[in-house]
mmCIF file of C-alpha atoms in Angstrom:
data_model
loop_
_atom_site.group_PDB
_atom_site.id
_atom_site.type_symbol
_atom_site.label_atom_id
_atom_site.label_comp_id
_atom_site.label_asym_id
_atom_site.label_seq_id
_atom_site.Cartn_x
_atom_site.Cartn_y
_atom_site.Cartn_z
ATOM 1 C CA MET Y 1 166.497 59.806 53.142
ATOM 2 C CA THR Y 2 167.000 63.105 50.878
ATOM 3 C CA LEU Y 3 167.354 62.677 47.315
ATOM 4 C CA LYS Y 4 169.857 64.235 45.426
ATOM 5 C CA ILE Y 5 168.611 65.715 42.444
ATOM 6 C CA ALA Y 6 170.174 67.161 39.182
ATOM 7 C CA ILE Y 7 168.339 69.060 36.540
ATOM 8 C CA VAL Y 8 169.513 69.099 32.711
ATOM 9 C CA GLY Y 9 167.837 71.685 30.674
ATOM 10 C CA CYS Y 10 167.654 75.331 31.937
ATOM 11 C CA GLY Y 11 164.392 76.305 29.930
ATOM 12 C CA LYS Y 12 161.271 77.784 31.262
ATOM 13 C CA ILE Y 13 159.802 74.367 32.693
ATOM 14 C CA ALA Y 14 163.221 73.693 34.424
ATOM 15 C CA ASP Y 15 161.975 76.464 36.784
ATOM 16 C CA GLY Y 16 158.753 74.742 37.660
ATOM 17 C CA HIS Y 17 160.404 71.853 38.353
ATOM 18 C CA ILE Y 18 162.906 73.191 40.643
ATOM 19 C CA GLU Y 19 160.144 75.382 42.665
ATOM 20 C CA GLU Y 20 158.269 72.407 43.299
ATOM 21 C CA ILE Y 21 161.260 69.991 44.663
ATOM 22 C CA GLN Y 22 162.052 73.182 46.834
ATOM 23 C CA LYS Y 23 158.804 72.795 48.565
ATOM 24 C CA MET Y 24 159.835 69.420 50.007
ATOM 25 C CA PRO Y 25 163.323 70.225 51.450
ATOM 26 C CA GLU Y 26 163.116 67.210 53.644
ATOM 27 C CA ARG Y 27 162.754 64.721 50.811
ATOM 28 C CA ALA Y 28 165.054 65.970 48.110
ATOM 29 C CA ARG Y 29 167.441 68.780 47.245
ATOM 30 C CA VAL Y 30 168.572 70.011 43.946
ATOM 31 C CA VAL Y 31 172.156 69.898 43.818
ATOM 32 C CA ALA Y 32 173.038 71.195 40.465
ATOM 33 C CA VAL Y 33 171.639 71.959 36.986
ATOM 34 C CA CYS Y 34 173.076 71.584 33.400
ATOM 35 C CA ASP Y 35 172.600 73.478 30.300
ATOM 36 C CA LEU Y 36 174.710 73.288 26.983
ATOM 37 C CA GLU Y 37 174.630 77.104 27.291
ATOM 38 C CA LEU Y 38 176.618 77.801 30.682
ATOM 39 C CA LEU Y 39 175.188 81.020 31.318
ATOM 40 C CA MET Y 40 171.403 79.563 31.323
ATOM 41 C CA ALA Y 41 172.722 76.803 33.943
ATOM 42 C CA GLU Y 42 174.537 79.862 35.937
ATOM 43 C CA GLN Y 43 171.644 81.874 35.581
ATOM 44 C CA ILE Y 44 169.049 79.327 37.053
ATOM 45 C CA ALA Y 45 171.523 78.121 39.534
ATOM 46 C CA VAL Y 46 171.657 81.900 40.990
ATOM 47 C CA ARG Y 47 168.060 82.390 40.818
ATOM 48 C CA TYR Y 48 167.399 79.448 43.200
ATOM 49 C CA GLY Y 49 170.389 79.067 45.170
ATOM 50 C CA ILE Y 50 171.670 75.819 43.548
ATOM 51 C CA PRO Y 51 175.350 75.021 44.629
ATOM 52 C CA SER Y 52 176.745 73.879 41.273
ATOM 53 C CA HIS Y 53 175.910 74.561 37.415
ATOM 54 C CA TYR Y 54 177.541 72.522 34.513
ATOM 55 C CA ASP Y 55 177.677 72.677 30.749
ATOM 56 C CA SER Y 56 178.679 68.950 30.457
ATOM 57 C CA PHE Y 57 176.273 66.430 31.541
ATOM 58 C CA ASP Y 58 179.164 63.509 31.840
ATOM 59 C CA ARG Y 59 180.922 65.836 34.239
ATOM 60 C CA LEU Y 60 177.681 66.433 36.271
ATOM 61 C CA LEU Y 61 176.961 63.119 36.755
ATOM 62 C CA ASP Y 62 180.614 62.098 37.325
ATOM 63 C CA VAL Y 63 180.840 64.824 40.150
ATOM 64 C CA GLU Y 64 177.488 65.122 41.633
ATOM 65 C CA LYS Y 65 176.268 61.410 41.455
ATOM 66 C CA PRO Y 66 172.688 62.486 41.656
ATOM 67 C CA ASP Y 67 170.033 59.911 42.986
ATOM 68 C CA VAL Y 68 167.561 61.512 40.380
ATOM 69 C CA VAL Y 69 167.931 63.338 37.238
ATOM 70 C CA HIS Y 70 165.047 65.496 35.643
ATOM 71 C CA ILE Y 71 165.525 65.752 31.910
ATOM 72 C CA THR Y 72 163.804 68.914 30.912
ATOM 73 C CA THR Y 73 165.286 69.033 27.394
ATOM 74 C CA PRO Y 74 163.732 68.983 23.975
ATOM 75 C CA PRO Y 75 162.358 65.330 23.043
ATOM 76 C CA GLN Y 76 165.033 64.828 20.709
ATOM 77 C CA SER Y 77 167.429 64.411 23.435
ATOM 78 C CA HIS Y 78 165.389 62.599 26.165
ATOM 79 C CA LEU Y 79 166.741 58.902 24.988
ATOM 80 C CA PHE Y 80 170.324 59.894 24.908
ATOM 81 C CA LEU Y 81 170.237 61.884 28.263
ATOM 82 C CA ALA Y 82 168.128 59.350 30.051
ATOM 83 C CA ARG Y 83 170.469 56.696 29.177
ATOM 84 C CA ARG Y 84 173.363 58.242 30.415
ATOM 85 C CA ALA Y 85 171.636 59.277 33.518
ATOM 86 C CA ILE Y 86 170.590 55.411 34.356
ATOM 87 C CA GLU Y 87 173.969 53.968 33.079
ATOM 88 C CA ALA Y 88 175.380 56.524 35.997
ATOM 89 C CA GLY Y 89 172.952 55.015 38.523
ATOM 90 C CA ALA Y 90 170.197 57.534 38.638
ATOM 91 C CA HIS Y 91 166.418 57.302 38.331
ATOM 92 C CA VAL Y 92 165.005 59.663 35.670
ATOM 93 C CA TYR Y 93 162.216 62.115 35.432
ATOM 94 C CA VAL Y 94 161.419 62.874 31.816
ATOM 95 C CA GLU Y 95 159.625 65.510 30.575
ATOM 96 C CA LYS Y 96 156.610 64.864 27.827
ATOM 97 C CA PRO Y 97 156.732 63.046 25.448
ATOM 98 C CA THR Y 98 158.873 60.327 27.089
ATOM 99 C CA ALA Y 99 160.713 59.935 23.646
ATOM 100 C CA LEU Y 100 160.450 60.244 19.766
ATOM 101 C CA ASN Y 101 158.598 57.103 19.303
ATOM 102 C CA LEU Y 102 157.318 53.765 20.613
ATOM 103 C CA ALA Y 103 160.650 52.157 20.082
ATOM 104 C CA ASP Y 104 162.418 54.651 21.883
ATOM 105 C CA VAL Y 105 160.443 54.354 25.062
ATOM 106 C CA ARG Y 106 160.480 50.827 24.996
ATOM 107 C CA ARG Y 107 164.163 50.997 24.876
ATOM 108 C CA LEU Y 108 164.111 53.375 28.022
ATOM 109 C CA ILE Y 109 161.914 51.302 29.926
ATOM 110 C CA GLU Y 110 164.178 48.046 29.266
ATOM 111 C CA LEU Y 111 167.462 50.161 30.511
ATOM 112 C CA CYS Y 112 165.489 51.281 33.544
ATOM 113 C CA THR Y 113 164.541 47.655 34.336
ATOM 114 C CA ALA Y 114 167.521 45.980 33.750
ATOM 115 C CA ALA Y 115 169.644 48.698 35.787
ATOM 116 C CA GLY Y 116 166.745 48.499 38.705
ATOM 117 C CA LYS Y 117 166.058 52.100 38.472
ATOM 118 C CA LYS Y 118 162.529 54.052 37.841
ATOM 119 C CA MET Y 119 161.228 56.509 35.332
ATOM 120 C CA THR Y 120 158.305 58.652 35.087
ATOM 121 C CA VAL Y 121 157.021 61.360 32.669
ATOM 122 C CA GLY Y 122 155.923 64.713 32.780
ATOM 123 C CA TRP Y 123 152.150 63.950 32.867
ATOM 124 C CA GLU Y 124 151.552 66.648 35.520
ATOM 125 C CA TYR Y 125 147.737 67.390 34.642
ATOM 126 C CA GLN Y 126 146.913 63.753 35.570
ATOM 127 C CA PHE Y 127 147.835 64.668 39.309
ATOM 128 C CA ASP Y 128 145.993 68.439 39.371
ATOM 129 C CA PRO Y 129 143.263 68.554 41.919
ATOM 130 C CA PRO Y 130 140.631 67.964 39.484
ATOM 131 C CA ALA Y 131 141.938 64.437 38.110
ATOM 132 C CA VAL Y 132 142.263 63.533 41.658
ATOM 133 C CA GLU Y 133 138.872 64.119 42.483
ATOM 134 C CA MET Y 134 137.359 62.670 39.066
ATOM 135 C CA ARG Y 135 139.338 59.605 39.886
ATOM 136 C CA ARG Y 136 137.620 59.538 43.353
ATOM 137 C CA LEU Y 137 134.154 59.788 41.527
ATOM 138 C CA VAL Y 138 134.824 57.105 39.109
ATOM 139 C CA GLY Y 139 136.061 54.874 41.821
ATOM 140 C CA ASP Y 140 132.921 55.652 44.256
ATOM 141 C CA GLY Y 141 130.784 54.206 41.014
ATOM 142 C CA VAL Y 142 129.320 57.685 40.436
ATOM 143 C CA LEU Y 143 129.738 57.337 36.652
ATOM 144 C CA GLY Y 144 128.513 53.632 36.554
ATOM 145 C CA ASP Y 145 130.628 52.038 33.697
ATOM 146 C CA PRO Y 146 132.328 54.549 31.393
ATOM 147 C CA VAL Y 147 131.092 54.349 27.862
ATOM 148 C CA HIS Y 148 132.855 57.272 26.106
ATOM 149 C CA VAL Y 149 135.458 59.913 26.634
ATOM 150 C CA GLU Y 150 136.234 63.244 25.139
ATOM 151 C CA SER Y 151 139.533 64.878 25.667
ATOM 152 C CA CYS Y 152 140.250 68.426 24.431
ATOM 153 C CA PHE Y 153 143.569 70.316 24.833
ATOM 154 C CA GLY Y 154 143.738 73.823 23.571
ATOM 155 C CA TYR Y 155 146.632 75.687 22.198
ATOM 156 C CA ASN Y 156 147.591 79.297 21.769
ATOM 157 C CA LEU Y 157 149.973 80.033 19.124
ATOM 158 C CA ALA Y 158 149.713 83.495 20.097
ATOM 159 C CA GLY Y 159 151.209 82.894 23.584
ATOM 160 C CA PRO Y 160 154.782 83.061 24.631
ATOM 161 C CA PHE Y 161 155.841 79.661 23.521
ATOM 162 C CA GLY Y 162 153.642 79.471 20.453
ATOM 163 C CA ALA Y 163 155.192 82.976 19.450
ATOM 164 C CA ALA Y 164 158.736 81.883 19.960
ATOM 165 C CA LEU Y 165 158.180 78.674 17.511
ATOM 166 C CA LEU Y 166 156.512 80.713 14.848
ATOM 167 C CA GLY Y 167 159.113 83.669 15.305
ATOM 168 C CA ASP Y 168 161.971 80.840 14.633
ATOM 169 C CA GLY Y 169 162.055 78.605 11.745
ATOM 170 C CA SER Y 170 164.760 76.503 13.261
ATOM 171 C CA HIS Y 171 162.990 76.079 16.556
ATOM 172 C CA TRP Y 172 163.447 72.482 17.816
ATOM 173 C CA VAL Y 173 159.774 71.915 17.765
ATOM 174 C CA HIS Y 174 160.019 71.957 13.524
ATOM 175 C CA ARG Y 175 162.471 69.487 13.876
ATOM 176 C CA LEU Y 176 159.919 66.860 15.519
ATOM 177 C CA PRO Y 177 158.397 64.382 13.178
ATOM 178 C CA GLY Y 178 154.712 65.336 14.603
ATOM 179 C CA LYS Y 179 155.925 68.861 15.201
ATOM 180 C CA LEU Y 180 153.430 70.901 17.352
ATOM 181 C CA PHE Y 181 151.243 67.888 17.795
ATOM 182 C CA HIS Y 182 154.453 65.952 19.090
ATOM 183 C CA ASN Y 183 155.033 68.319 21.914
ATOM 184 C CA ASN Y 184 151.372 68.520 22.993
ATOM 185 C CA VAL Y 185 149.367 65.232 22.397
ATOM 186 C CA ASP Y 186 150.383 63.774 25.277
ATOM 187 C CA HIS Y 187 147.874 65.962 27.265
ATOM 188 C CA LEU Y 188 145.299 64.669 24.786
ATOM 189 C CA LEU Y 189 146.016 60.890 24.994
ATOM 190 C CA ASN Y 190 147.130 60.435 28.465
ATOM 191 C CA LYS Y 191 143.666 61.236 29.634
ATOM 192 C CA ILE Y 192 142.168 58.585 27.286
ATOM 193 C CA VAL Y 193 144.274 55.479 28.167
ATOM 194 C CA GLU Y 194 143.016 56.111 31.591
ATOM 195 C CA PHE Y 195 139.548 54.931 30.380
ATOM 196 C CA VAL Y 196 140.220 52.969 27.008
ATOM 197 C CA ASP Y 197 142.149 49.902 28.480
ATOM 198 C CA ASP Y 198 142.974 48.019 24.979
ATOM 199 C CA GLU Y 199 146.498 47.669 24.239
ATOM 200 C CA GLN Y 200 146.171 48.784 20.604
ATOM 201 C CA PRO Y 201 142.335 50.165 20.092
ATOM 202 C CA LYS Y 202 141.485 51.592 16.471
ATOM 203 C CA VAL Y 203 142.813 54.741 15.991
ATOM 204 C CA THR Y 204 141.869 57.464 13.405
ATOM 205 C CA ALA Y 205 143.286 60.821 12.905
ATOM 206 C CA THR Y 206 142.640 63.893 10.787
ATOM 207 C CA ALA Y 207 144.683 66.931 10.714
ATOM 208 C CA TYR Y 208 145.215 70.262 8.975
ATOM 209 C CA ALA Y 209 146.217 73.971 9.212
ATOM 210 C CA LEU Y 210 144.174 76.862 9.600
ATOM 211 C CA ARG Y 211 146.689 79.280 9.452
ATOM 212 C CA GLU Y 212 148.157 81.059 6.131
ATOM 213 C CA LYS Y 213 151.290 80.074 4.829
ATOM 214 C CA ARG Y 214 153.664 83.100 5.005
ATOM 215 C CA PHE Y 215 157.171 82.284 5.845
ATOM 216 C CA GLY Y 216 158.085 80.004 3.040
ATOM 217 C CA ASP Y 217 159.956 77.526 5.526
ATOM 218 C CA SER Y 218 159.365 74.719 8.019
ATOM 219 C CA ARG Y 219 156.919 76.784 9.770
ATOM 220 C CA ASP Y 220 154.477 76.659 7.044
ATOM 221 C CA ASP Y 221 154.635 72.886 7.444
ATOM 222 C CA MET Y 222 153.241 72.677 10.725
ATOM 223 C CA LEU Y 223 149.757 71.316 10.964
ATOM 224 C CA ASP Y 224 147.779 73.081 13.811
ATOM 225 C CA GLU Y 225 144.279 71.050 14.105
ATOM 226 C CA LEU Y 226 144.091 67.497 15.084
ATOM 227 C CA ARG Y 227 141.126 65.433 15.639
ATOM 228 C CA VAL Y 228 141.620 61.751 16.915
ATOM 229 C CA THR Y 229 138.972 58.879 17.292
ATOM 230 C CA VAL Y 230 139.707 55.927 19.390
ATOM 231 C CA GLN Y 231 137.650 52.734 19.439
ATOM 232 C CA GLY Y 232 138.339 50.020 22.136
ATOM 233 C CA ALA Y 233 136.376 46.994 23.019
ATOM 234 C CA ARG Y 234 134.196 48.815 25.606
ATOM 235 C CA VAL Y 235 134.969 52.516 25.706
ATOM 236 C CA SER Y 236 135.341 54.883 22.802
ATOM 237 C CA ALA Y 237 136.947 58.157 22.677
ATOM 238 C CA TYR Y 238 137.400 61.496 20.860
ATOM 239 C CA GLY Y 239 140.168 63.716 21.107
ATOM 240 C CA THR Y 240 140.630 67.543 19.758
ATOM 241 C CA PHE Y 241 143.715 69.486 19.667
ATOM 242 C CA SER Y 242 143.081 72.912 18.297
ATOM 243 C CA SER Y 243 145.267 76.157 18.216
ATOM 244 C CA HIS Y 244 142.316 78.288 16.698
ATOM 245 C CA ALA Y 245 139.377 77.471 19.133
ATOM 246 C CA ARG Y 246 138.603 80.249 21.960
ATOM 247 C CA PRO Y 247 138.842 80.416 24.827
ATOM 248 C CA PRO Y 248 141.629 77.443 24.819
ATOM 249 C CA GLY Y 249 140.017 74.397 26.377
ATOM 250 C CA HIS Y 250 141.723 71.912 28.466
ATOM 251 C CA PHE Y 251 138.996 69.644 29.593
ATOM 252 C CA LEU Y 252 137.778 66.023 29.780
ATOM 253 C CA ARG Y 253 134.074 64.786 29.577
ATOM 254 C CA VAL Y 254 133.528 61.156 30.640
ATOM 255 C CA TYR Y 255 130.284 59.654 29.714
ATOM 256 C CA GLY Y 256 129.061 56.766 32.354
ATOM 257 C CA THR Y 257 125.863 54.507 32.492
ATOM 258 C CA LYS Y 258 124.784 56.392 35.381
ATOM 259 C CA ASN Y 259 126.420 59.900 34.780
ATOM 260 C CA THR Y 260 128.138 62.086 32.956
ATOM 261 C CA LEU Y 261 131.389 64.244 34.361
ATOM 262 C CA HIS Y 262 133.036 67.237 32.897
ATOM 263 C CA VAL Y 263 136.484 67.912 34.284
ATOM 264 C CA ASP Y 264 137.719 71.138 33.417
ATOM 265 C CA PHE Y 265 141.464 71.568 34.055
ATOM 266 C CA THR Y 266 141.757 75.397 33.324
ATOM 267 C CA SER Y 267 138.863 76.581 35.909
ATOM 268 C CA ARG Y 268 139.496 73.709 38.138
ATOM 269 C CA THR Y 269 136.044 72.321 38.443
ATOM 270 C CA VAL Y 270 134.367 68.838 38.411
ATOM 271 C CA THR Y 271 130.575 68.826 37.556
ATOM 272 C CA LEU Y 272 128.196 66.239 36.928
ATOM 273 C CA ASP Y 273 125.763 66.937 34.172
ATOM 274 C CA ALA Y 274 122.141 67.886 35.540
ATOM 275 C CA SER Y 275 119.277 65.402 34.413
ATOM 276 C CA PRO Y 276 115.484 66.212 34.764
ATOM 277 C CA LYS Y 277 113.967 65.269 37.935
ATOM 278 C CA LEU Y 278 110.566 66.557 37.376
ATOM 279 C CA PRO Y 279 107.912 66.117 34.537
ATOM 280 C CA SER Y 280 107.170 68.389 31.664
ATOM 281 C CA ALA Y 281 108.490 71.894 30.965
ATOM 282 C CA ILE Y 282 109.450 72.212 34.598
ATOM 283 C CA GLY Y 283 111.584 69.452 34.504
ATOM 284 C CA ARG Y 284 113.576 71.321 31.750
ATOM 285 C CA VAL Y 285 114.092 74.340 33.625
ATOM 286 C CA VAL Y 286 115.549 72.898 36.858
ATOM 287 C CA PRO Y 287 118.911 71.330 35.577
ATOM 288 C CA ALA Y 288 120.103 74.708 34.817
ATOM 289 C CA PHE Y 289 119.864 75.682 38.310
ATOM 290 C CA ASP Y 290 121.433 72.555 39.508
ATOM 291 C CA GLN Y 291 124.119 72.891 37.181
ATOM 292 C CA ALA Y 292 124.523 76.604 38.427
ATOM 293 C CA LEU Y 293 124.664 75.298 42.045
ATOM 294 C CA SER Y 294 127.624 72.593 40.967
ATOM 295 C CA TYR Y 295 129.562 75.285 39.554
ATOM 296 C CA LEU Y 296 129.084 77.422 42.511
ATOM 297 C CA ARG Y 297 129.965 74.914 44.747
ATOM 298 C CA GLU Y 298 133.203 74.494 42.652
ATOM 299 C CA GLY Y 299 134.121 78.052 42.702
ATOM 300 C CA GLY Y 300 133.706 77.946 46.419
ATOM 301 C CA LYS Y 301 135.926 75.096 46.710
ATOM 302 C CA ASN Y 302 138.424 77.168 44.701
ATOM 303 C CA VAL Y 303 138.225 80.054 47.039
ATOM 304 C CA VAL Y 304 139.019 78.024 50.089
ATOM 305 C CA ARG Y 305 142.147 76.736 48.314
ATOM 306 C CA PHE Y 306 143.196 79.932 47.179
ATOM 307 C CA ALA Y 307 142.834 81.369 50.855
ATOM 308 C CA ARG Y 308 144.885 78.257 52.151
ATOM 309 C CA SER Y 309 147.732 79.159 49.436
ATOM 310 C CA ASP Y 310 146.905 75.823 47.919
ATOM 311 C CA PHE Y 311 145.777 76.943 44.421
ATOM 312 C CA HIS Y 312 148.738 76.470 42.504
ATOM 313 C CA PHE Y 313 149.445 76.115 38.753
ATOM 314 C CA PHE Y 314 151.907 73.577 39.186
ATOM 315 C CA SER Y 315 149.768 71.356 41.995
ATOM 316 C CA GLY Y 316 149.783 68.416 39.523
ATOM 317 C CA LEU Y 317 153.673 68.673 38.907
ATOM 318 C CA ASN Y 318 154.338 68.933 42.657
ATOM 319 C CA ARG Y 319 151.914 65.812 43.320
ATOM 320 C CA LEU Y 320 153.569 63.823 40.708
ATOM 321 C CA ILE Y 321 157.324 64.342 41.761
ATOM 322 C CA GLY Y 322 156.267 63.469 45.209
ATOM 323 C CA LEU Y 323 154.761 60.153 44.321
ATOM 324 C CA PHE Y 324 157.642 59.723 42.015
ATOM 325 C CA TYR Y 325 160.146 59.889 45.079
ATOM 326 C CA ASP Y 326 157.950 57.871 46.929
ATOM 327 C CA SER Y 327 158.148 55.199 44.616
ATOM 328 C CA ILE Y 328 162.071 55.605 45.015
ATOM 329 C CA THR Y 329 162.493 56.087 48.754
ATOM 330 C CA ARG Y 330 159.580 53.950 49.797
ATOM 331 C CA GLY Y 331 159.005 51.277 47.256
ATOM 332 C CA ALA Y 332 155.610 52.696 46.362
ATOM 333 C CA GLU Y 333 153.931 51.808 42.972
ATOM 334 C CA LEU Y 334 154.839 54.249 40.203
ATOM 335 C CA PRO Y 335 152.668 57.217 39.728
ATOM 336 C CA ILE Y 336 152.496 56.290 36.001
ATOM 337 C CA SER Y 337 152.561 52.940 34.421
ATOM 338 C CA TYR Y 338 155.046 51.888 31.955
ATOM 339 C CA ARG Y 339 152.182 50.239 30.182
ATOM 340 C CA ASP Y 340 150.330 53.633 29.970
ATOM 341 C CA MET Y 341 153.613 55.108 28.365
ATOM 342 C CA ILE Y 342 153.772 52.585 25.863
ATOM 343 C CA ARG Y 343 150.091 52.897 25.014
ATOM 344 C CA VAL Y 344 150.540 56.566 24.503
ATOM 345 C CA ALA Y 345 153.501 56.118 22.286
ATOM 346 C CA TRP Y 346 151.899 53.567 20.178
ATOM 347 C CA MET Y 347 149.045 56.183 19.589
ATOM 348 C CA MET Y 348 151.222 59.123 18.881
ATOM 349 C CA ASP Y 349 153.076 56.701 16.259
ATOM 350 C CA GLU Y 350 149.911 55.925 14.749
ATOM 351 C CA ILE Y 351 148.560 59.312 14.833
ATOM 352 C CA PHE Y 352 151.866 60.704 12.818
ATOM 353 C CA ARG Y 353 151.668 57.590 10.531
ATOM 354 C CA GLN Y 354 148.350 58.823 9.326
ATOM 355 C CA VAL Y 355 148.647 62.347 9.359
ATOM 356 C CA PRO Y 356 152.319 62.807 8.291
ATOM 357 C CA GLN Y 357 153.610 66.475 8.098
ATOM 358 C CA GLU Y 358 156.018 67.384 5.515
ATOM 359 C CA LYS Y 359 159.465 65.989 6.265
ATOM 360 C CA ALA Y 360 161.092 68.290 8.879
ATOM 361 C CA ARG Y 361 163.665 70.655 7.514
ATOM 362 C CA THR Y 362 166.920 70.739 9.271
#
């Protein structure tokens, strides 16, 4: 079965979705794209050879009758668009965050369940090669029992997207209840819920802005540094979102009863902390070389992947899309559970309650 795919929202991330879907032509075909700005839809359709483009989502659904809709719009529209797609008989892939709050996430899950449709969310880093390798090591018992997790996600406000939102006081990010955090903290929290299994662990958040206020509008309201502690019954976690630490980190450290694992999503390495195996001073000299050897092996693996043309930025997105399509066509398990979507949404609500930003200006 070849799935008919529609994309709504023709911003930059839509390119990534289309490119990865077009790598699996036997499984899915993008039949149409839609954007409120018809020129945006037309441009992406021409760029990728997509047969149809629309500025009316309802008309797209009526004419194309897609099997799956990928929603790549700002989060404020996710609930409305996903509901329309589900009502039209489509499964939905929603970019992160799933919706604006826990109530909306629950509503979407209820709609999918009642209609017999499926939904996933854009947590693509969870499916990058380092995350897959981490899961293998954890499954093999290399770590022992997880004790603590550190999740770090760095953000560069001088990058293309950061510069865009700082350059425009009416940017949609400034209208999100959690502003910059709201659009990124999924990447911090979805790695934590994999190890902290509690439904509602104790969450403590602090946040502040390191930037100087210089605009006199909603841009100055935006907090840019967030710290989160999560205390579960058996596993604790610490989350860091930083817009100023350099280089911007994106990593996960998992402390276990046997070993400590470091997963670097930027350099795509997975290493175990080296521990002294020899007595005295020699025992403190050797671990640095063991660690260097580990990184050398990881670098070698990446070179092999590169040589095989298997070292892509969107590897995780490709894997996530494929697994989601498998869940639709083959009845496989959803790649991301609804329970995890709910738990992340609950944590986000709790964080934004504890660190409110000034009321968004419209």
